[in-house]
mmCIF file of C-alpha atoms in Angstrom:
data_model
loop_
_atom_site.group_PDB
_atom_site.id
_atom_site.type_symbol
_atom_site.label_atom_id
_atom_site.label_comp_id
_atom_site.label_asym_id
_atom_site.label_seq_id
_atom_site.Cartn_x
_atom_site.Cartn_y
_atom_site.Cartn_z
ATOM 1 C CA UNK P 1 -34.132 28.771 -57.255
ATOM 2 C CA UNK P 2 -32.734 28.600 -53.731
ATOM 3 C CA UNK P 3 -33.056 31.611 -51.449
ATOM 4 C CA UNK P 4 -30.047 33.923 -51.483
ATOM 5 C CA UNK P 5 -29.473 33.287 -47.796
ATOM 6 C CA UNK P 6 -30.549 30.032 -46.110
ATOM 7 C CA UNK P 7 -29.590 28.914 -42.593
ATOM 8 C CA UNK P 8 -27.449 32.051 -42.419
ATOM 9 C CA UNK P 9 -25.422 30.846 -45.414
ATOM 10 C CA UNK P 10 -25.102 32.892 -48.597
ATOM 11 C CA UNK P 11 -26.223 30.257 -51.073
ATOM 12 C CA UNK P 12 -25.363 32.347 -54.134
ATOM 13 C CA UNK P 13 -21.809 32.694 -52.872
ATOM 14 C CA UNK P 14 -21.710 28.948 -52.146
ATOM 15 C CA UNK P 15 -22.825 28.101 -55.671
ATOM 16 C CA UNK P 16 -20.383 30.698 -57.016
ATOM 17 C CA UNK P 17 -17.545 29.054 -55.053
ATOM 18 C CA UNK P 18 -18.355 25.635 -56.476
ATOM 19 C CA UNK P 19 -18.430 27.046 -60.021
ATOM 20 C CA UNK P 20 -15.195 28.983 -59.503
ATOM 21 C CA UNK P 21 -13.390 25.827 -58.326
ATOM 22 C CA UNK P 22 -14.809 23.838 -61.234
ATOM 23 C CA UNK P 23 -13.443 26.479 -63.614
ATOM 24 C CA UNK P 24 -10.093 27.001 -61.876
ATOM 25 C CA UNK P 25 -9.159 23.930 -59.769
ATOM 26 C CA UNK P 26 -6.143 25.694 -58.223
ATOM 27 C CA UNK P 27 -8.490 27.971 -56.265
ATOM 28 C CA UNK P 28 -9.318 24.940 -54.082
ATOM 29 C CA UNK P 29 -5.803 24.728 -52.674
ATOM 30 C CA UNK P 30 -5.677 26.081 -49.113
ATOM 31 C CA UNK P 31 -2.833 26.265 -46.597
ATOM 32 C CA UNK P 32 -3.883 26.680 -42.963
ATOM 33 C CA UNK P 33 -1.376 27.729 -40.317
ATOM 34 C CA UNK P 34 -0.811 28.134 -36.601
ATOM 35 C CA UNK P 35 1.922 29.306 -34.295
ATOM 36 C CA UNK P 36 2.053 28.169 -30.661
ATOM 37 C CA UNK P 37 3.908 29.245 -27.576
ATOM 38 C CA UNK P 38 4.381 27.265 -24.366
ATOM 39 C CA UNK P 39 3.256 29.312 -21.333
ATOM 40 C CA UNK P 40 4.625 27.177 -18.477
ATOM 41 C CA UNK P 41 3.350 23.892 -17.060
ATOM 42 C CA UNK P 42 0.602 22.464 -19.263
ATOM 43 C CA UNK P 43 -0.309 25.806 -20.823
ATOM 44 C CA UNK P 44 -0.090 26.634 -24.509
ATOM 45 C CA UNK P 45 -1.364 29.633 -26.483
ATOM 46 C CA UNK P 46 -1.802 29.114 -30.221
ATOM 47 C CA UNK P 47 -2.246 32.025 -32.616
ATOM 48 C CA UNK P 48 -4.178 31.649 -35.833
ATOM 49 C CA UNK P 49 -4.514 34.388 -38.410
ATOM 50 C CA UNK P 50 -3.295 34.163 -41.991
ATOM 51 C CA UNK P 51 -3.906 31.398 -44.493
ATOM 52 C CA UNK P 52 -3.563 30.847 -48.211
ATOM 53 C CA UNK P 53 -6.635 30.066 -50.256
ATOM 54 C CA UNK P 54 -8.602 30.908 -53.402
ATOM 55 C CA UNK P 55 -5.348 31.847 -55.113
ATOM 56 C CA UNK P 56 -4.009 34.337 -52.602
ATOM 57 C CA UNK P 57 -2.916 35.070 -49.056
ATOM 58 C CA UNK P 58 -6.004 35.908 -47.043
ATOM 59 C CA UNK P 59 -5.996 39.307 -45.350
ATOM 60 C CA UNK P 60 -9.509 39.366 -43.919
ATOM 61 C CA UNK P 61 -8.463 38.975 -40.289
ATOM 62 C CA UNK P 62 -7.207 42.091 -38.544
ATOM 63 C CA UNK P 63 -5.926 40.158 -35.567
ATOM 64 C CA UNK P 64 -5.072 36.633 -34.558
ATOM 65 C CA UNK P 65 -7.400 34.231 -32.782
ATOM 66 C CA UNK P 66 -5.641 32.858 -29.713
ATOM 67 C CA UNK P 67 -6.635 29.350 -28.656
ATOM 68 C CA UNK P 68 -5.469 28.243 -25.237
ATOM 69 C CA UNK P 69 -4.780 24.753 -23.950
ATOM 70 C CA UNK P 70 -4.187 23.454 -20.435
ATOM 71 C CA UNK P 71 -4.970 20.354 -18.381
ATOM 72 C CA UNK P 72 -7.259 19.739 -15.411
ATOM 73 C CA UNK P 73 -5.565 19.271 -12.011
ATOM 74 C CA UNK P 74 -5.830 15.462 -12.205
ATOM 75 C CA UNK P 75 -3.626 15.722 -15.312
ATOM 76 C CA UNK P 76 -1.252 18.183 -13.624
ATOM 77 C CA UNK P 77 -2.660 21.396 -15.051
ATOM 78 C CA UNK P 78 -4.409 24.506 -13.764
ATOM 79 C CA UNK P 79 -7.765 24.176 -15.562
ATOM 80 C CA UNK P 80 -7.378 27.505 -17.374
ATOM 81 C CA UNK P 81 -8.382 25.981 -20.738
ATOM 82 C CA UNK P 82 -9.530 22.664 -22.191
ATOM 83 C CA UNK P 83 -7.317 19.637 -22.675
ATOM 84 C CA UNK P 84 -6.080 19.084 -26.247
ATOM 85 C CA UNK P 85 -8.296 16.065 -26.899
ATOM 86 C CA UNK P 86 -11.331 18.032 -25.735
ATOM 87 C CA UNK P 87 -10.325 20.722 -28.241
ATOM 88 C CA UNK P 88 -10.358 18.018 -30.918
ATOM 89 C CA UNK P 89 -13.968 17.174 -30.031
ATOM 90 C CA UNK P 90 -14.838 20.880 -30.372
ATOM 91 C CA UNK P 91 -13.108 21.067 -33.772
ATOM 92 C CA UNK P 92 -14.984 17.969 -34.929
ATOM 93 C CA UNK P 93 -18.250 19.525 -33.727
ATOM 94 C CA UNK P 94 -17.650 22.758 -35.656
ATOM 95 C CA UNK P 95 -16.651 20.853 -38.755
ATOM 96 C CA UNK P 96 -19.614 18.459 -38.754
ATOM 97 C CA UNK P 97 -21.881 21.477 -38.225
ATOM 98 C CA UNK P 98 -20.606 23.399 -41.266
ATOM 99 C CA UNK P 99 -20.565 20.186 -43.327
ATOM 100 C CA UNK P 100 -24.247 19.669 -42.488
ATOM 101 C CA UNK P 101 -25.519 23.257 -42.668
ATOM 102 C CA UNK P 102 -23.965 24.244 -46.020
ATOM 103 C CA UNK P 103 -25.427 21.361 -48.059
ATOM 104 C CA UNK P 104 -28.770 21.810 -46.274
ATOM 105 C CA UNK P 105 -28.732 25.488 -47.277
ATOM 106 C CA UNK P 106 -27.826 24.604 -50.875
ATOM 107 C CA UNK P 107 -30.817 22.239 -50.977
ATOM 108 C CA UNK P 108 -33.137 24.859 -49.485
ATOM 109 C CA UNK P 109 -33.709 22.876 -46.276
ATOM 110 C CA UNK P 110 -34.327 25.066 -43.265
ATOM 111 C CA UNK P 111 -32.500 23.837 -40.161
ATOM 112 C CA UNK P 112 -33.906 24.971 -36.809
ATOM 113 C CA UNK P 113 -31.293 23.483 -34.506
ATOM 114 C CA UNK P 114 -28.271 21.196 -34.673
ATOM 115 C CA UNK P 115 -26.405 19.864 -31.671
ATOM 116 C CA UNK P 116 -23.700 17.261 -31.344
ATOM 117 C CA UNK P 117 -22.912 15.485 -28.112
ATOM 118 C CA UNK P 118 -19.585 13.696 -28.153
ATOM 119 C CA UNK P 119 -17.737 11.302 -25.893
ATOM 120 C CA UNK P 120 -14.389 9.647 -26.463
ATOM 121 C CA UNK P 121 -12.518 6.962 -24.526
ATOM 122 C CA UNK P 122 -8.868 7.439 -23.786
ATOM 123 C CA UNK P 123 -6.516 5.213 -21.817
ATOM 124 C CA UNK P 124 -3.577 7.025 -20.183
ATOM 125 C CA UNK P 125 -1.334 3.943 -20.510
ATOM 126 C CA UNK P 126 -0.412 5.223 -23.976
ATOM 127 C CA UNK P 127 0.363 8.819 -23.011
ATOM 128 C CA UNK P 128 2.336 7.664 -19.949
ATOM 129 C CA UNK P 129 4.151 5.067 -22.108
ATOM 130 C CA UNK P 130 3.225 2.327 -19.650
ATOM 131 C CA UNK P 131 2.093 0.004 -22.442
ATOM 132 C CA UNK P 132 2.987 -0.371 -26.118
ATOM 133 C CA UNK P 133 -0.366 -2.034 -26.731
ATOM 134 C CA UNK P 134 -2.475 0.997 -25.794
ATOM 135 C CA UNK P 135 -2.675 3.878 -28.257
ATOM 136 C CA UNK P 136 -2.175 7.372 -26.770
ATOM 137 C CA UNK P 137 -5.190 8.854 -28.555
ATOM 138 C CA UNK P 138 -8.931 8.268 -28.532
ATOM 139 C CA UNK P 139 -9.884 4.598 -28.769
ATOM 140 C CA UNK P 140 -13.213 5.712 -30.173
ATOM 141 C CA UNK P 141 -15.477 8.745 -30.402
ATOM 142 C CA UNK P 142 -19.257 8.462 -30.112
ATOM 143 C CA UNK P 143 -21.260 11.300 -31.628
ATOM 144 C CA UNK P 144 -24.976 11.845 -31.059
ATOM 145 C CA UNK P 145 -26.587 14.323 -33.448
ATOM 146 C CA UNK P 146 -29.768 16.172 -32.534
ATOM 147 C CA UNK P 147 -31.357 17.837 -35.554
ATOM 148 C CA UNK P 148 -34.528 19.822 -36.037
ATOM 149 C CA UNK P 149 -35.155 20.722 -39.661
ATOM 150 C CA UNK P 150 -37.962 21.084 -42.183
ATOM 151 C CA UNK P 151 -37.199 17.724 -43.742
ATOM 152 C CA UNK P 152 -38.233 14.086 -43.253
ATOM 153 C CA UNK P 153 -35.962 11.808 -41.155
ATOM 154 C CA UNK P 154 -34.572 10.101 -44.304
ATOM 155 C CA UNK P 155 -33.385 13.458 -45.671
ATOM 156 C CA UNK P 156 -31.808 14.400 -42.331
ATOM 157 C CA UNK P 157 -30.059 11.033 -42.259
ATOM 158 C CA UNK P 158 -28.812 11.648 -45.813
ATOM 159 C CA UNK P 159 -27.470 15.100 -44.865
ATOM 160 C CA UNK P 160 -25.676 13.577 -41.876
ATOM 161 C CA UNK P 161 -24.034 10.975 -44.123
ATOM 162 C CA UNK P 162 -23.062 13.779 -46.494
ATOM 163 C CA UNK P 163 -21.525 15.715 -43.591
ATOM 164 C CA UNK P 164 -19.492 12.658 -42.547
ATOM 165 C CA UNK P 165 -18.228 12.136 -46.092
ATOM 166 C CA UNK P 166 -17.139 15.764 -46.628
ATOM 167 C CA UNK P 167 -16.068 17.012 -43.171
ATOM 168 C CA UNK P 168 -12.324 17.746 -43.180
ATOM 169 C CA UNK P 169 -11.894 17.062 -39.440
ATOM 170 C CA UNK P 170 -13.970 13.856 -39.576
ATOM 171 C CA UNK P 171 -11.680 12.693 -42.390
ATOM 172 C CA UNK P 172 -8.538 13.660 -40.430
ATOM 173 C CA UNK P 173 -9.690 11.431 -37.571
ATOM 174 C CA UNK P 174 -11.045 8.509 -39.608
ATOM 175 C CA UNK P 175 -8.071 8.345 -41.971
ATOM 176 C CA UNK P 176 -4.329 8.785 -41.401
ATOM 177 C CA UNK P 177 -2.803 12.220 -41.937
ATOM 178 C CA UNK P 178 0.870 12.566 -42.810
ATOM 179 C CA UNK P 179 2.271 14.753 -39.996
ATOM 180 C CA UNK P 180 5.982 15.598 -40.175
ATOM 181 C CA UNK P 181 7.844 17.264 -37.341
ATOM 182 C CA UNK P 182 11.142 19.023 -37.924
ATOM 183 C CA UNK P 183 13.370 20.469 -35.206
ATOM 184 C CA UNK P 184 14.765 23.899 -35.978
ATOM 185 C CA UNK P 185 17.742 25.017 -33.940
ATOM 186 C CA UNK H 1 16.015 13.251 -7.088
ATOM 187 C CA UNK H 2 14.111 15.517 -9.465
ATOM 188 C CA UNK H 3 12.909 18.918 -8.239
ATOM 189 C CA UNK H 4 9.343 18.950 -6.940
ATOM 190 C CA UNK H 5 8.336 21.417 -9.633
ATOM 191 C CA UNK H 6 10.134 21.608 -13.010
ATOM 192 C CA UNK H 7 8.955 23.569 -16.048
ATOM 193 C CA UNK H 8 5.885 24.460 -14.023
ATOM 194 C CA UNK H 9 5.001 20.767 -13.696
ATOM 195 C CA UNK H 10 4.595 19.065 -10.321
ATOM 196 C CA UNK H 11 7.030 16.193 -10.828
ATOM 197 C CA UNK H 12 6.095 14.427 -7.597
ATOM 198 C CA UNK H 13 2.456 14.365 -8.709
ATOM 199 C CA UNK H 14 3.531 13.131 -12.153
ATOM 200 C CA UNK H 15 5.530 10.266 -10.620
ATOM 201 C CA UNK H 16 2.641 9.592 -8.245
ATOM 202 C CA UNK H 17 0.234 9.390 -11.210
ATOM 203 C CA UNK H 18 2.438 6.878 -13.014
ATOM 204 C CA UNK H 19 2.695 4.710 -9.864
ATOM 205 C CA UNK H 20 -1.047 4.936 -9.201
ATOM 206 C CA UNK H 21 -1.835 3.747 -12.757
ATOM 207 C CA UNK H 22 0.720 0.943 -12.447
ATOM 208 C CA UNK H 23 -0.996 -0.176 -9.243
ATOM 209 C CA UNK H 24 -4.589 0.301 -10.438
ATOM 210 C CA UNK H 25 -4.777 0.200 -14.271
ATOM 211 C CA UNK H 26 -8.460 1.235 -14.298
ATOM 212 C CA UNK H 27 -7.477 4.723 -13.125
ATOM 213 C CA UNK H 28 -6.076 5.323 -16.623
ATOM 214 C CA UNK H 29 -9.494 5.129 -18.263
ATOM 215 C CA UNK H 30 -10.762 8.603 -19.198
ATOM 216 C CA UNK H 31 -13.903 9.723 -21.012
ATOM 217 C CA UNK H 32 -13.782 13.208 -22.518
ATOM 218 C CA UNK H 33 -16.949 14.971 -23.643
ATOM 219 C CA UNK H 34 -18.309 17.967 -25.510
ATOM 220 C CA UNK H 35 -21.671 19.439 -26.379
ATOM 221 C CA UNK H 36 -22.081 21.761 -29.361
ATOM 222 C CA UNK H 37 -24.756 24.118 -30.575
ATOM 223 C CA UNK H 38 -25.105 25.594 -34.064
ATOM 224 C CA UNK H 39 -25.371 29.397 -33.913
ATOM 225 C CA UNK H 40 -26.403 30.191 -37.492
ATOM 226 C CA UNK H 41 -24.362 30.221 -40.693
ATOM 227 C CA UNK H 42 -20.926 28.706 -40.084
ATOM 228 C CA UNK H 43 -20.953 29.393 -36.332
ATOM 229 C CA UNK H 44 -20.753 26.733 -33.641
ATOM 230 C CA UNK H 45 -20.254 27.029 -29.879
ATOM 231 C CA UNK H 46 -18.972 23.920 -28.120
ATOM 232 C CA UNK H 47 -19.120 23.545 -24.339
ATOM 233 C CA UNK H 48 -16.597 21.441 -22.468
ATOM 234 C CA UNK H 49 -16.759 20.805 -18.753
ATOM 235 C CA UNK H 50 -17.111 17.380 -17.152
ATOM 236 C CA UNK H 51 -15.114 14.241 -17.869
ATOM 237 C CA UNK H 52 -14.538 10.868 -16.278
ATOM 238 C CA UNK H 53 -11.036 9.926 -15.160
ATOM 239 C CA UNK H 54 -8.946 8.485 -12.354
ATOM 240 C CA UNK H 55 -11.924 6.421 -11.249
ATOM 241 C CA UNK H 56 -14.500 9.158 -10.915
ATOM 242 C CA UNK H 57 -16.435 11.987 -12.529
ATOM 243 C CA UNK H 58 -14.282 15.095 -12.393
ATOM 244 C CA UNK H 59 -15.799 18.078 -10.608
ATOM 245 C CA UNK H 60 -12.869 20.492 -10.701
ATOM 246 C CA UNK H 61 -14.380 22.852 -13.258
ATOM 247 C CA UNK H 62 -16.949 25.315 -11.965
ATOM 248 C CA UNK H 63 -18.012 26.344 -15.445
ATOM 249 C CA UNK H 64 -17.748 25.177 -19.015
ATOM 250 C CA UNK H 65 -15.123 26.254 -21.495
ATOM 251 C CA UNK H 66 -16.834 27.463 -24.654
ATOM 252 C CA UNK H 67 -14.901 26.970 -27.886
ATOM 253 C CA UNK H 68 -16.240 28.781 -30.927
ATOM 254 C CA UNK H 69 -15.896 27.919 -34.571
ATOM 255 C CA UNK H 70 -16.657 29.911 -37.716
ATOM 256 C CA UNK H 71 -15.249 30.365 -41.215
ATOM 257 C CA UNK H 72 -13.496 33.243 -42.952
ATOM 258 C CA UNK H 73 -15.532 35.177 -45.562
ATOM 259 C CA UNK H 74 -13.900 33.280 -48.454
ATOM 260 C CA UNK H 75 -15.442 30.135 -46.923
ATOM 261 C CA UNK H 76 -18.811 31.863 -46.355
ATOM 262 C CA UNK H 77 -18.354 32.727 -42.693
ATOM 263 C CA UNK H 78 -18.078 35.873 -40.575
ATOM 264 C CA UNK H 79 -14.548 35.432 -39.186
ATOM 265 C CA UNK H 80 -15.724 35.442 -35.563
ATOM 266 C CA UNK H 81 -13.637 32.361 -34.709
ATOM 267 C CA UNK H 82 -11.154 29.996 -36.346
ATOM 268 C CA UNK H 83 -12.022 27.383 -38.936
ATOM 269 C CA UNK H 84 -12.295 23.808 -37.612
ATOM 270 C CA UNK H 85 -9.079 22.602 -39.248
ATOM 271 C CA UNK H 86 -7.196 25.542 -37.744
ATOM 272 C CA UNK H 87 -8.586 24.473 -34.362
ATOM 273 C CA UNK H 88 -7.110 21.025 -35.028
ATOM 274 C CA UNK H 89 -3.666 22.602 -35.520
ATOM 275 C CA UNK H 90 -4.087 24.403 -32.177
ATOM 276 C CA UNK H 91 -5.093 21.151 -30.441
ATOM 277 C CA UNK H 92 -2.082 19.391 -31.931
ATOM 278 C CA UNK H 93 0.148 22.244 -30.730
ATOM 279 C CA UNK H 94 -1.165 22.034 -27.153
ATOM 280 C CA UNK H 95 -0.827 18.274 -27.141
ATOM 281 C CA UNK H 96 2.722 18.154 -28.504
ATOM 282 C CA UNK H 97 3.649 20.820 -25.949
ATOM 283 C CA UNK H 98 2.388 18.855 -22.922
ATOM 284 C CA UNK H 99 3.866 15.641 -24.365
ATOM 285 C CA UNK H 100 7.264 17.358 -24.566
ATOM 286 C CA UNK H 101 7.211 19.364 -21.333
ATOM 287 C CA UNK H 102 6.079 16.596 -18.942
ATOM 288 C CA UNK H 103 8.822 14.080 -19.831
ATOM 289 C CA UNK H 104 11.399 16.896 -19.851
ATOM 290 C CA UNK H 105 10.260 17.838 -16.336
ATOM 291 C CA UNK H 106 10.418 14.206 -15.200
ATOM 292 C CA UNK H 107 14.003 14.039 -16.472
ATOM 293 C CA UNK H 108 14.935 17.306 -14.776
ATOM 294 C CA UNK H 109 15.547 19.126 -18.056
ATOM 295 C CA UNK H 110 14.786 22.824 -17.862
ATOM 296 C CA UNK H 111 12.943 24.089 -20.947
ATOM 297 C CA UNK H 112 13.202 27.827 -21.648
ATOM 298 C CA UNK H 113 10.878 28.046 -24.638
ATOM 299 C CA UNK H 114 8.938 25.769 -26.954
ATOM 300 C CA UNK H 115 7.122 26.895 -30.071
ATOM 301 C CA UNK H 116 5.482 24.970 -32.866
ATOM 302 C CA UNK H 117 4.762 26.439 -36.265
ATOM 303 C CA UNK H 118 2.345 24.389 -38.316
ATOM 304 C CA UNK H 119 1.061 24.424 -41.865
ATOM 305 C CA UNK H 120 -1.322 21.994 -43.515
ATOM 306 C CA UNK H 121 -2.470 21.616 -47.111
ATOM 307 C CA UNK H 122 -6.142 21.170 -47.823
ATOM 308 C CA UNK H 123 -7.897 20.863 -51.174
ATOM 309 C CA UNK H 124 -11.533 22.022 -51.186
ATOM 310 C CA UNK H 125 -12.451 19.499 -53.913
ATOM 311 C CA UNK H 126 -13.091 17.007 -51.099
ATOM 312 C CA UNK H 127 -15.247 19.240 -48.905
ATOM 313 C CA UNK H 128 -17.226 20.462 -51.930
ATOM 314 C CA UNK H 129 -17.589 16.839 -53.151
ATOM 315 C CA UNK H 130 -16.228 17.827 -56.557
ATOM 316 C CA UNK H 131 -13.858 14.860 -56.645
ATOM 317 C CA UNK H 132 -13.857 11.411 -55.043
ATOM 318 C CA UNK H 133 -10.071 11.295 -55.407
ATOM 319 C CA UNK H 134 -9.367 14.232 -53.091
ATOM 320 C CA UNK H 135 -9.728 13.698 -49.346
ATOM 321 C CA UNK H 136 -11.684 16.397 -47.477
ATOM 322 C CA UNK H 137 -9.085 16.713 -44.707
ATOM 323 C CA UNK H 138 -5.457 17.765 -44.483
ATOM 324 C CA UNK H 139 -3.270 16.155 -47.110
ATOM 325 C CA UNK H 140 -0.323 16.707 -44.806
ATOM 326 C CA UNK H 141 0.730 18.773 -41.807
ATOM 327 C CA UNK H 142 4.234 20.191 -41.482
ATOM 328 C CA UNK H 143 5.377 21.041 -37.973
ATOM 329 C CA UNK H 144 8.485 23.040 -37.139
ATOM 330 C CA UNK H 145 9.556 22.871 -33.501
ATOM 331 C CA UNK H 146 11.650 25.613 -31.924
ATOM 332 C CA UNK H 147 13.114 24.531 -28.588
ATOM 333 C CA UNK H 148 15.421 26.203 -26.113
ATOM 334 C CA UNK H 149 16.364 23.934 -23.233
ATOM 335 C CA UNK H 150 19.293 23.067 -21.000
ATOM 336 C CA UNK H 151 20.067 19.933 -22.978
ATOM 337 C CA UNK H 152 22.194 18.926 -25.975
ATOM 338 C CA UNK H 153 20.498 18.727 -29.408
ATOM 339 C CA UNK H 154 20.424 14.898 -29.282
ATOM 340 C CA UNK H 155 18.429 14.985 -26.044
ATOM 341 C CA UNK H 156 16.006 17.580 -27.453
ATOM 342 C CA UNK H 157 15.567 15.408 -30.543
ATOM 343 C CA UNK H 158 14.882 12.402 -28.281
ATOM 344 C CA UNK H 159 12.264 14.354 -26.293
ATOM 345 C CA UNK H 160 10.584 15.405 -29.535
ATOM 346 C CA UNK H 161 10.414 11.782 -30.679
ATOM 347 C CA UNK H 162 8.999 10.877 -27.277
ATOM 348 C CA UNK H 163 6.356 13.608 -27.639
ATOM 349 C CA UNK H 164 5.362 12.265 -31.070
ATOM 350 C CA UNK H 165 5.044 8.727 -29.732
ATOM 351 C CA UNK H 166 2.891 9.649 -26.724
ATOM 352 C CA UNK H 167 0.821 12.661 -27.857
ATOM 353 C CA UNK H 168 -2.874 11.704 -27.978
ATOM 354 C CA UNK H 169 -3.742 14.232 -30.716
ATOM 355 C CA UNK H 170 -0.701 13.314 -32.826
ATOM 356 C CA UNK H 171 -1.855 9.686 -32.613
ATOM 357 C CA UNK H 172 -5.449 10.630 -33.532
ATOM 358 C CA UNK H 173 -4.153 12.276 -36.716
ATOM 359 C CA UNK H 174 -1.499 9.702 -37.668
ATOM 360 C CA UNK H 175 -3.725 6.684 -37.033
ATOM 361 C CA UNK H 176 -7.422 6.044 -37.708
ATOM 362 C CA UNK H 177 -9.933 6.729 -34.938
ATOM 363 C CA UNK H 178 -13.251 4.912 -34.855
ATOM 364 C CA UNK H 179 -15.832 7.734 -34.956
ATOM 365 C CA UNK H 180 -19.504 6.704 -34.884
ATOM 366 C CA UNK H 181 -22.334 9.136 -35.484
ATOM 367 C CA UNK H 182 -25.862 8.371 -34.364
ATOM 368 C CA UNK H 183 -28.932 10.475 -35.147
ATOM 369 C CA UNK H 184 -31.259 11.010 -32.232
ATOM 370 C CA UNK H 185 -34.771 12.155 -33.013
#
């Protein structure tokens, strides 16, 4: 039997979550939310607190997380916070980490360290609407994973493939997401 | 002529940037980067500092921004930071803000406030690999924009459409991004 806690993850709770969802599929439905406020120039502050999941509104957070965005001076900002596309790389990093660590824990594989280095190409012609042929977003993202774990390279490779196939943010980048914007007066 | 600064944005610099890119297209090529480190359990810290753009390595940031990720207890984390998909909503909020504010500034339209409320549906069957028919990522994202600006509703609607068509993060969600992951020993 797997240890109760592996890689800092409560494996019993993880197995319990899988069983709960298998028994009651509706528990798997989550709604995540955010609320942002423009703070002048390129600055935005986004608050994140409540969400719906496991059949109820979550009330575990006593206060909101506030994530800030800005631009560097070359993109007309004040460098008080990362650019939005840099924040996407950070979100992808967090997501690919969880999506690697949880399955490793479930399989009893001890991970010593896990780092992702990322780089993405972006051509401003899209954002500045100077060309219809250039997309505004990343043209590609290159991820280098550095992993130290008590497992042979083939197993680490397998866990990395598993992470790619189950990471929500990886999926949101690789495959189209239906995003609808409504203006409220 | 437009004011030098509108909505906190240096309009002369914005116009100068557009002209510079028109004259030297290579200036539009940016490379954004991140470097993440797993901190046990569901925790990740991602550092963001340098990037390449406007023909050179940027050196405007004296220190790295550190963006943290974690999970709420119901997803086996310690609630020290937002979940990765919540961070994506924040990145989208920042991006749609800049992509609205800059063109408004260029057109001399004063914006008083701009807020985005977002909600996205996610079904854990994908992340938990309990079904091949359910994607791991957001099934959809609903954005409600609240705008107060010195402009008629039609103009605000037009600016919002402009923001959607030029926002890098909006594009990265709406359209597939080529993400490649390499394991380095």
